[in-house]
Structure formats: structure tokens, C-alpha cells
PDB file of C-alpha atoms in Angstrom:
ATOM      1  CA  MET A   1     -59.359 -15.900 -49.244  1.00 49.00           C
ATOM      2  CA  LYS A   2     -57.752 -18.883 -47.683  1.00 46.00           C
ATOM      3  CA  ARG A   3     -54.666 -18.322 -49.736  1.00 48.00           C
ATOM      4  CA  PHE A   4     -54.997 -14.855 -48.685  1.00 43.00           C
ATOM      5  CA  TRP A   5     -54.573 -15.831 -44.653  1.00 42.00           C
ATOM      6  CA  LEU A   6     -52.052 -18.450 -45.641  1.00 40.00           C
ATOM      7  CA  THR A   7     -49.731 -15.850 -47.656  1.00 42.00           C
ATOM      8  CA  LEU A   8     -50.052 -13.696 -44.515  1.00 38.00           C
ATOM      9  CA  LEU A   9     -49.366 -16.277 -41.972  1.00 39.00           C
ATOM     10  CA  ALA A  10     -45.909 -16.957 -43.930  1.00 42.00           C
ATOM     11  CA  ALA A  11     -45.030 -13.392 -44.008  1.00 41.00           C
ATOM     12  CA  GLY A  12     -45.532 -12.877 -40.538  1.00 42.00           C
ATOM     13  CA  ILE A  13     -43.505 -15.897 -39.703  1.00 40.00           C
ATOM     14  CA  LEU A  14     -40.900 -14.798 -41.818  1.00 37.00           C
ATOM     15  CA  VAL A  15     -40.648 -11.451 -40.677  1.00 36.00           C
ATOM     16  CA  LEU A  16     -40.738 -13.210 -36.698  1.00 37.00           C
ATOM     17  CA  GLY A  17     -37.807 -15.573 -38.031  1.00 41.00           C
ATOM     18  CA  GLY A  18     -35.827 -12.552 -39.267  1.00 42.00           C
ATOM     19  CA  CYS A  19     -36.414 -10.474 -35.946  1.00 39.00           C
ATOM     20  CA  SER A  20     -34.783 -13.348 -33.391  1.00 37.00           C
ATOM     21  CA  ARG A  21     -31.838 -13.748 -35.860  1.00 34.00           C
ATOM     22  CA  ARG A  22     -30.641 -10.089 -35.685  1.00 33.00           C
ATOM     23  CA  GLY A  23     -28.021 -10.167 -33.386  1.00 34.00           C
ATOM     24  CA  GLU A  24     -26.264 -12.670 -35.304  1.00 34.00           C
ATOM     25  CA  ASN A  25     -24.069 -10.567 -38.005  1.00 32.00           C
ATOM     26  CA  SER A  26     -23.891  -7.844 -35.253  1.00 31.00           C
ATOM     27  CA  PRO A  27     -20.070  -7.556 -34.102  1.00 32.00           C
ATOM     28  CA  PRO A  28     -19.339  -8.629 -30.365  1.00 33.00           C
ATOM     29  CA  SER A  29     -20.298  -6.763 -27.546  1.00 37.00           C
ATOM     30  CA  GLN A  30     -17.155  -7.746 -25.620  1.00 44.00           C
ATOM     31  CA  VAL A  31     -13.869  -5.647 -25.743  1.00 49.00           C
ATOM     32  CA  SER A  32     -10.441  -6.126 -24.722  1.00 48.00           C
ATOM     33  CA  GLY A  33     -10.649  -9.852 -24.962  1.00 49.00           C
ATOM     34  CA  ALA A  34     -13.437 -10.111 -22.778  1.00 49.00           C
ATOM     35  CA  ALA A  35     -15.140 -13.541 -22.142  1.00 53.00           C
ATOM     36  CA  PRO A  36     -18.373 -14.242 -20.369  1.00 55.00           C
ATOM     37  CA  SER A  37     -18.087 -16.881 -17.605  1.00 56.00           C
ATOM     38  CA  ALA A  38     -20.501 -18.590 -15.567  1.00 61.00           C
ATOM     39  CA  GLU A  39     -19.399 -16.566 -12.495  1.00 74.00           C
ATOM     40  CA  GLY A  40     -18.962 -13.211 -14.460  1.00 91.00           C
ATOM     41  CA  VAL A  41     -17.827 -10.964 -17.115  1.00 95.00           C
ATOM     42  CA  ILE A  42     -13.714 -11.219 -17.508  1.00 97.00           C
ATOM     43  CA  ARG A  43     -12.021  -7.875 -18.367  1.00 97.00           C
ATOM     44  CA  THR A  44      -8.231  -7.320 -18.860  1.00 98.00           C
ATOM     45  CA  LEU A  45      -6.595  -4.978 -16.293  1.00 98.00           C
ATOM     46  CA  TYR A  46      -3.673  -3.253 -18.088  1.00 98.00           C
ATOM     47  CA  ILE A  47      -0.773  -2.503 -15.264  1.00 98.00           C
ATOM     48  CA  GLY A  48       2.025  -0.936 -15.925  1.00 97.00           C
ATOM     49  CA  ARG A  49       3.373   2.496 -17.937  1.00 96.00           C
ATOM     50  CA  GLY A  50       4.193   3.697 -21.066  1.00 93.00           C
ATOM     51  CA  GLU A  51       4.403   0.474 -23.742  1.00 91.00           C
ATOM     52  CA  ASP A  52       5.040  -2.052 -20.858  1.00 95.00           C
ATOM     53  CA  PHE A  53       1.719  -3.443 -19.412  1.00 97.00           C
ATOM     54  CA  GLN A  54       0.864  -6.901 -17.518  1.00 97.00           C
ATOM     55  CA  GLN A  55      -2.481  -7.822 -18.800  1.00 98.00           C
ATOM     56  CA  VAL A  56      -4.393  -9.244 -15.929  1.00 98.00           C
ATOM     57  CA  PRO A  57      -7.760 -11.004 -16.024  1.00 98.00           C
ATOM     58  CA  HIS A  58     -10.151  -9.706 -13.645  1.00 98.00           C
ATOM     59  CA  THR A  59     -13.866 -11.062 -13.118  1.00 97.00           C
ATOM     60  CA  PHE A  60     -16.597  -8.953 -12.509  1.00 97.00           C
ATOM     61  CA  GLU A  61     -20.367  -9.618 -11.604  1.00 94.00           C
ATOM     62  CA  GLY A  62     -21.761  -7.594 -14.437  1.00 93.00           C
ATOM     63  CA  GLU A  63     -20.211  -5.383 -17.069  1.00 93.00           C
ATOM     64  CA  PRO A  64     -17.805  -2.759 -15.187  1.00 96.00           C
ATOM     65  CA  THR A  65     -18.024   0.801 -14.834  1.00 97.00           C
ATOM     66  CA  PRO A  66     -14.818   2.631 -15.290  1.00 98.00           C
ATOM     67  CA  ASP A  67     -14.863   3.207 -11.247  1.00 98.00           C
ATOM     68  CA  ALA A  68     -15.236  -0.816 -11.143  1.00 98.00           C
ATOM     69  CA  LEU A  69     -12.159  -1.124 -13.387  1.00 98.00           C
ATOM     70  CA  ILE A  70     -10.203   1.093 -10.898  1.00 98.00           C
ATOM     71  CA  ALA A  71     -11.214  -0.185  -7.916  1.00 98.00           C
ATOM     72  CA  ALA A  72     -10.044  -3.601  -9.498  1.00 98.00           C
ATOM     73  CA  ILE A  73      -6.529  -2.146 -10.449  1.00 98.00           C
ATOM     74  CA  ALA A  74      -6.339  -0.829  -6.844  1.00 98.00           C
ATOM     75  CA  GLU A  75      -7.249  -4.533  -5.643  1.00 97.00           C
ATOM     76  CA  GLU A  76      -4.809  -6.023  -7.831  1.00 98.00           C
ATOM     77  CA  THR A  77      -1.980  -3.982  -7.198  1.00 97.00           C
ATOM     78  CA  GLY A  78      -2.538  -2.376  -3.753  1.00 96.00           C
ATOM     79  CA  TRP A  79      -2.266   0.902  -4.547  1.00 97.00           C
ATOM     80  CA  ASN A  80      -4.710   3.505  -3.018  1.00 97.00           C
ATOM     81  CA  LEU A  81      -6.855   4.903  -5.841  1.00 98.00           C
ATOM     82  CA  ALA A  82      -9.605   6.768  -3.896  1.00 98.00           C
ATOM     83  CA  LEU A  83     -11.755   8.764  -6.116  1.00 98.00           C
ATOM     84  CA  ALA A  84     -12.837  12.141  -5.052  1.00 97.00           C
ATOM     85  CA  GLU A  85     -15.887  11.189  -7.018  1.00 96.00           C
ATOM     86  CA  PRO A  86     -17.450   8.639  -9.504  1.00 97.00           C
ATOM     87  CA  VAL A  87     -15.991   8.655 -13.189  1.00 97.00           C
ATOM     88  CA  THR A  88     -17.829  11.188 -15.457  1.00 95.00           C
ATOM     89  CA  SER A  89     -18.057  10.341 -19.207  1.00 92.00           C
ATOM     90  CA  GLY A  90     -19.709  12.703 -22.099  1.00 84.00           C
ATOM     91  CA  LYS A  91     -18.284  13.588 -25.527  1.00 80.00           C
ATOM     92  CA  GLY A  92     -14.967  15.018 -24.465  1.00 80.00           C
ATOM     93  CA  GLY A  93     -13.927  11.298 -22.859  1.00 94.00           C
ATOM     94  CA  MET A  94     -13.903  10.532 -19.459  1.00 96.00           C
ATOM     95  CA  SER A  95     -12.731  12.472 -16.516  1.00 96.00           C
ATOM     96  CA  VAL A  96     -11.031  10.795 -12.994  1.00 97.00           C
ATOM     97  CA  LEU A  97     -11.149  12.954 -10.219  1.00 97.00           C
ATOM     98  CA  PHE A  98      -8.701  11.557  -7.374  1.00 97.00           C
ATOM     99  CA  SER A  99      -9.293  11.942  -3.773  1.00 97.00           C
ATOM    100  CA  LYS A 100      -6.498  13.512  -1.451  1.00 95.00           C
ATOM    101  CA  GLU A 101      -6.316  10.079   0.002  1.00 96.00           C
ATOM    102  CA  SER A 102      -4.968   8.316  -2.774  1.00 97.00           C
ATOM    103  CA  ALA A 103      -1.542   6.887  -3.488  1.00 96.00           C
ATOM    104  CA  LEU A 104      -0.604   9.872  -5.702  1.00 95.00           C
ATOM    105  CA  PHE A 105      -0.666  11.977  -2.523  1.00 94.00           C
ATOM    106  CA  THR A 106       0.159   9.658   0.036  1.00 94.00           C
ATOM    107  CA  GLY A 107       2.939   7.511  -1.742  1.00 91.00           C
ATOM    108  CA  LEU A 108       3.664   4.103  -2.234  1.00 91.00           C
ATOM    109  CA  PRO A 109       1.939   1.127   0.150  1.00 90.00           C
ATOM    110  CA  ASP A 110       4.211  -0.471   2.453  1.00 88.00           C
ATOM    111  CA  PRO A 111       4.852  -3.437   1.613  1.00 91.00           C
ATOM    112  CA  GLN A 112       4.369  -3.147  -1.988  1.00 92.00           C
ATOM    113  CA  LYS A 113       3.317  -6.040  -4.038  1.00 94.00           C
ATOM    114  CA  GLU A 114       6.396  -7.933  -5.597  1.00 94.00           C
ATOM    115  CA  GLU A 115       5.084  -8.022  -8.897  1.00 95.00           C
ATOM    116  CA  TYR A 116       3.986  -4.347  -9.341  1.00 96.00           C
ATOM    117  CA  ALA A 117       6.893  -2.983  -7.494  1.00 93.00           C
ATOM    118  CA  VAL A 118       7.982   0.883  -8.413  1.00 95.00           C
ATOM    119  CA  ASP A 119      10.903   2.458  -7.820  1.00 92.00           C
ATOM    120  CA  GLY A 120       9.534   5.839  -6.138  1.00 92.00           C
ATOM    121  CA  PRO A 121       6.546   8.472  -6.345  1.00 93.00           C
ATOM    122  CA  GLN A 122       7.147   9.626 -10.060  1.00 93.00           C
ATOM    123  CA  ASP A 123       7.289   6.064 -10.972  1.00 95.00           C
ATOM    124  CA  LEU A 124       3.938   5.231  -8.976  1.00 96.00           C
ATOM    125  CA  ALA A 125       2.457   8.236 -10.127  1.00 96.00           C
ATOM    126  CA  PHE A 126       3.016   7.069 -14.231  1.00 96.00           C
ATOM    127  CA  HIS A 127       1.994   3.518 -13.395  1.00 97.00           C
ATOM    128  CA  ILE A 128      -1.278   4.667 -11.677  1.00 98.00           C
ATOM    129  CA  LEU A 129      -2.218   6.969 -14.638  1.00 98.00           C
ATOM    130  CA  ASP A 130      -0.990   4.804 -17.335  1.00 98.00           C
ATOM    131  CA  SER A 131      -2.650   1.595 -16.113  1.00 98.00           C
ATOM    132  CA  ILE A 132      -6.237   3.451 -15.604  1.00 98.00           C
ATOM    133  CA  GLN A 133      -5.935   5.411 -18.903  1.00 98.00           C
ATOM    134  CA  ARG A 134      -5.051   2.194 -20.971  1.00 98.00           C
ATOM    135  CA  THR A 135      -7.529   0.053 -18.504  1.00 98.00           C
ATOM    136  CA  VAL A 136     -10.715   2.125 -19.202  1.00 97.00           C
ATOM    137  CA  GLN A 137      -9.909   2.724 -23.161  1.00 97.00           C
ATOM    138  CA  TRP A 138      -9.563  -0.688 -24.106  1.00 96.00           C
ATOM    139  CA  ASN A 139     -12.241  -1.830 -21.854  1.00 96.00           C
ATOM    140  CA  THR A 140     -14.759   0.592 -23.067  1.00 93.00           C
ATOM    141  CA  ILE A 141     -13.848   0.879 -26.852  1.00 91.00           C
ATOM    142  CA  ASN A 142     -14.195  -2.476 -28.859  1.00 89.00           C
ATOM    143  CA  PRO A 143     -10.774  -2.494 -30.836  1.00 90.00           C
ATOM    144  CA  GLN A 144     -12.708  -4.326 -33.848  1.00 93.00           C
ATOM    145  CA  LEU A 145     -14.877  -0.727 -33.762  1.00 91.00           C
ATOM    146  CA  GLY A 146     -12.388   1.691 -33.320  1.00 91.00           C
ATOM    147  CA  ASP A 147      -8.833   2.705 -31.792  1.00 94.00           C
ATOM    148  CA  PRO A 148      -9.178   2.349 -27.995  1.00 95.00           C
ATOM    149  CA  ALA A 149      -6.800   5.141 -27.646  1.00 93.00           C
ATOM    150  CA  ASN A 150      -8.869   7.698 -29.244  1.00 94.00           C
ATOM    151  CA  LEU A 151     -10.591   8.042 -26.144  1.00 95.00           C
ATOM    152  CA  ASP A 152      -9.405  10.801 -24.109  1.00 97.00           C
ATOM    153  CA  VAL A 153      -8.896  10.430 -20.388  1.00 97.00           C
ATOM    154  CA  TYR A 154      -8.559  13.714 -18.484  1.00 96.00           C
ATOM    155  CA  PHE A 155      -7.288  13.505 -14.416  1.00 96.00           C
ATOM    156  CA  ALA A 156      -7.489  16.008 -11.809  1.00 96.00           C
ATOM    157  CA  VAL A 157      -7.731  16.273  -8.037  1.00 95.00           C
ATOM    158  CA  GLY A 158     -11.382  16.269  -6.433  1.00 92.00           C
ATOM    159  CA  GLY A 159     -12.762  20.233  -6.731  1.00 86.00           C
ATOM    160  CA  ASN A 160     -11.537  19.922 -10.196  1.00 85.00           C
ATOM    161  CA  GLU A 161      -7.965  20.956  -9.419  1.00 92.00           C
ATOM    162  CA  PRO A 162      -5.310  20.019 -11.705  1.00 94.00           C
ATOM    163  CA  LEU A 163      -3.098  17.223 -11.035  1.00 93.00           C
ATOM    164  CA  SER A 164       0.430  18.597 -10.480  1.00 92.00           C
ATOM    165  CA  TRP A 165       3.845  17.657  -9.189  1.00 90.00           C
ATOM    166  CA  LEU A 166       6.214  21.010  -8.908  1.00 86.00           C
ATOM    167  CA  GLU A 167       9.061  18.912  -7.971  1.00 88.00           C
ATOM    168  CA  TRP A 168       8.854  17.127 -11.414  1.00 88.00           C
ATOM    169  CA  GLY A 169       7.782  19.929 -13.468  1.00 88.00           C
ATOM    170  CA  ILE A 170       4.582  18.234 -14.295  1.00 91.00           C
ATOM    171  CA  GLU A 171       1.109  19.795 -14.352  1.00 92.00           C
ATOM    172  CA  LEU A 172      -2.061  18.351 -16.319  1.00 93.00           C
ATOM    173  CA  PRO A 173      -4.053  20.841 -17.371  1.00 91.00           C
ATOM    174  CA  LEU A 174      -8.105  20.301 -16.540  1.00 91.00           C
ATOM    175  CA  GLU A 175      -8.401  21.148 -20.357  1.00 92.00           C
ATOM    176  CA  GLU A 176      -6.073  18.543 -21.714  1.00 94.00           C
ATOM    177  CA  PRO A 177      -6.270  14.723 -22.114  1.00 96.00           C
ATOM    178  CA  TYR A 178      -3.767  12.796 -20.304  1.00 96.00           C
ATOM    179  CA  PRO A 179      -0.796  12.215 -22.876  1.00 95.00           C
ATOM    180  CA  GLY A 180       0.590   9.444 -21.377  1.00 94.00           C
ATOM    181  CA  SER A 181       3.854   9.143 -18.794  1.00 93.00           C
ATOM    182  CA  ALA A 182       5.959   8.829 -21.985  1.00 89.00           C
ATOM    183  CA  ALA A 183       5.139  12.772 -23.101  1.00 90.00           C
ATOM    184  CA  LEU A 184       5.937  13.761 -19.596  1.00 85.00           C
ATOM    185  CA  GLN A 185       8.940  11.999 -18.340  1.00 70.00           C
ATOM    186  CA  ARG A 186      11.844  14.307 -18.456  1.00 56.00           C
ATOM    187  CA  VAL A 187      15.268  13.309 -19.538  1.00 41.00           C
ATOM    188  CA  GLU A 188      17.812  14.527 -17.096  1.00 38.00           C
TER     189      GLU A 188
END
């Protein structure tokens, strides 16, 4: 009987020991070169357009939401990135609804920050959309587990209106993910 209890105790210790090591072989939960720090969580903001992005580390108090990532881009660049409502996510990807007060509609900040200066309203719009798309993709999908570019990001105006710039011949349909500025830019 004593041997039975010793065997049972040893089995219990092995089971508990295995449970405490369960996370050792799992992939890191950090994405985009993120690193924990005593001050908070460091994530990378991608600011630019096309394939030309500055990678800017930013510290968050906790795990950042897409809204917090967008607010950090606004803080870093000086661009007004006011949203009409919080970013939503689901099976189809993420939806970002801009407020009419955002720089997409009000134009360039005055003065512009030198390191994020753009050449005009169209360049600003493409910088805003590409920066948000890349930042939420690379801070949501761990590149070791999947391709961040596979996360579809949809942009619209509050009230679920499509983003459009008639003067540039550009409209982003509500049902189609943002294809990136390279796919939209017209050659003149």
C-alpha cells in the first residue's frame, strides 16, 4: 500500500512539473520585434508608404490595441488620425473608420514634422493609409506564425461611407481591403 501512495505522489509531481513547463516550447507572443520592458511593451510603428517605411519603436503601457497603435502614429507624426469609432476586427480583417476631422479630410498639419514631411494631400493620404495598414498588420500577426500582409485592412469614413478622392480618381470600396498605395497611384 505504501508503494502505491509513493507511485501516486511521484506521478502527481511529474504531472505538475510538466504543467509548469508548458509554455517553454511555445512560440513567442511578441510580434514585430516587440520586446518587454520595465516601462511597458515596445512595438514598432511603420511610417511611410509603398515599401519605404521608417521603423519607429514606441512604448505602450500594456498590449496595444489597433486604436492605440493608430494614436501612437498620430502622436509620432503630428497627423490628425481621428477615428469615427474604435477599430473593429473579425474574420474578414480589420475595419478603420475615419472621422471627417482627420487629416485625410482636413489636410496637412501646419507645421509638418520634418522627418515625416509629405509632398501634398495625396502623398499624405497614402502615407496615412499605408502606415496604419503596415503597423496593424505587423503588430497583430507574428511573422514567425504567418504572413502579416494576409491581414486585410479596410478603410472607410464614419457612417460606413467609402473613402474617395474624386480629384485623384480614387475610391476605396467598402467590401474590398486596402490594396496599398502602389496599386492606387495613377501614373500621369
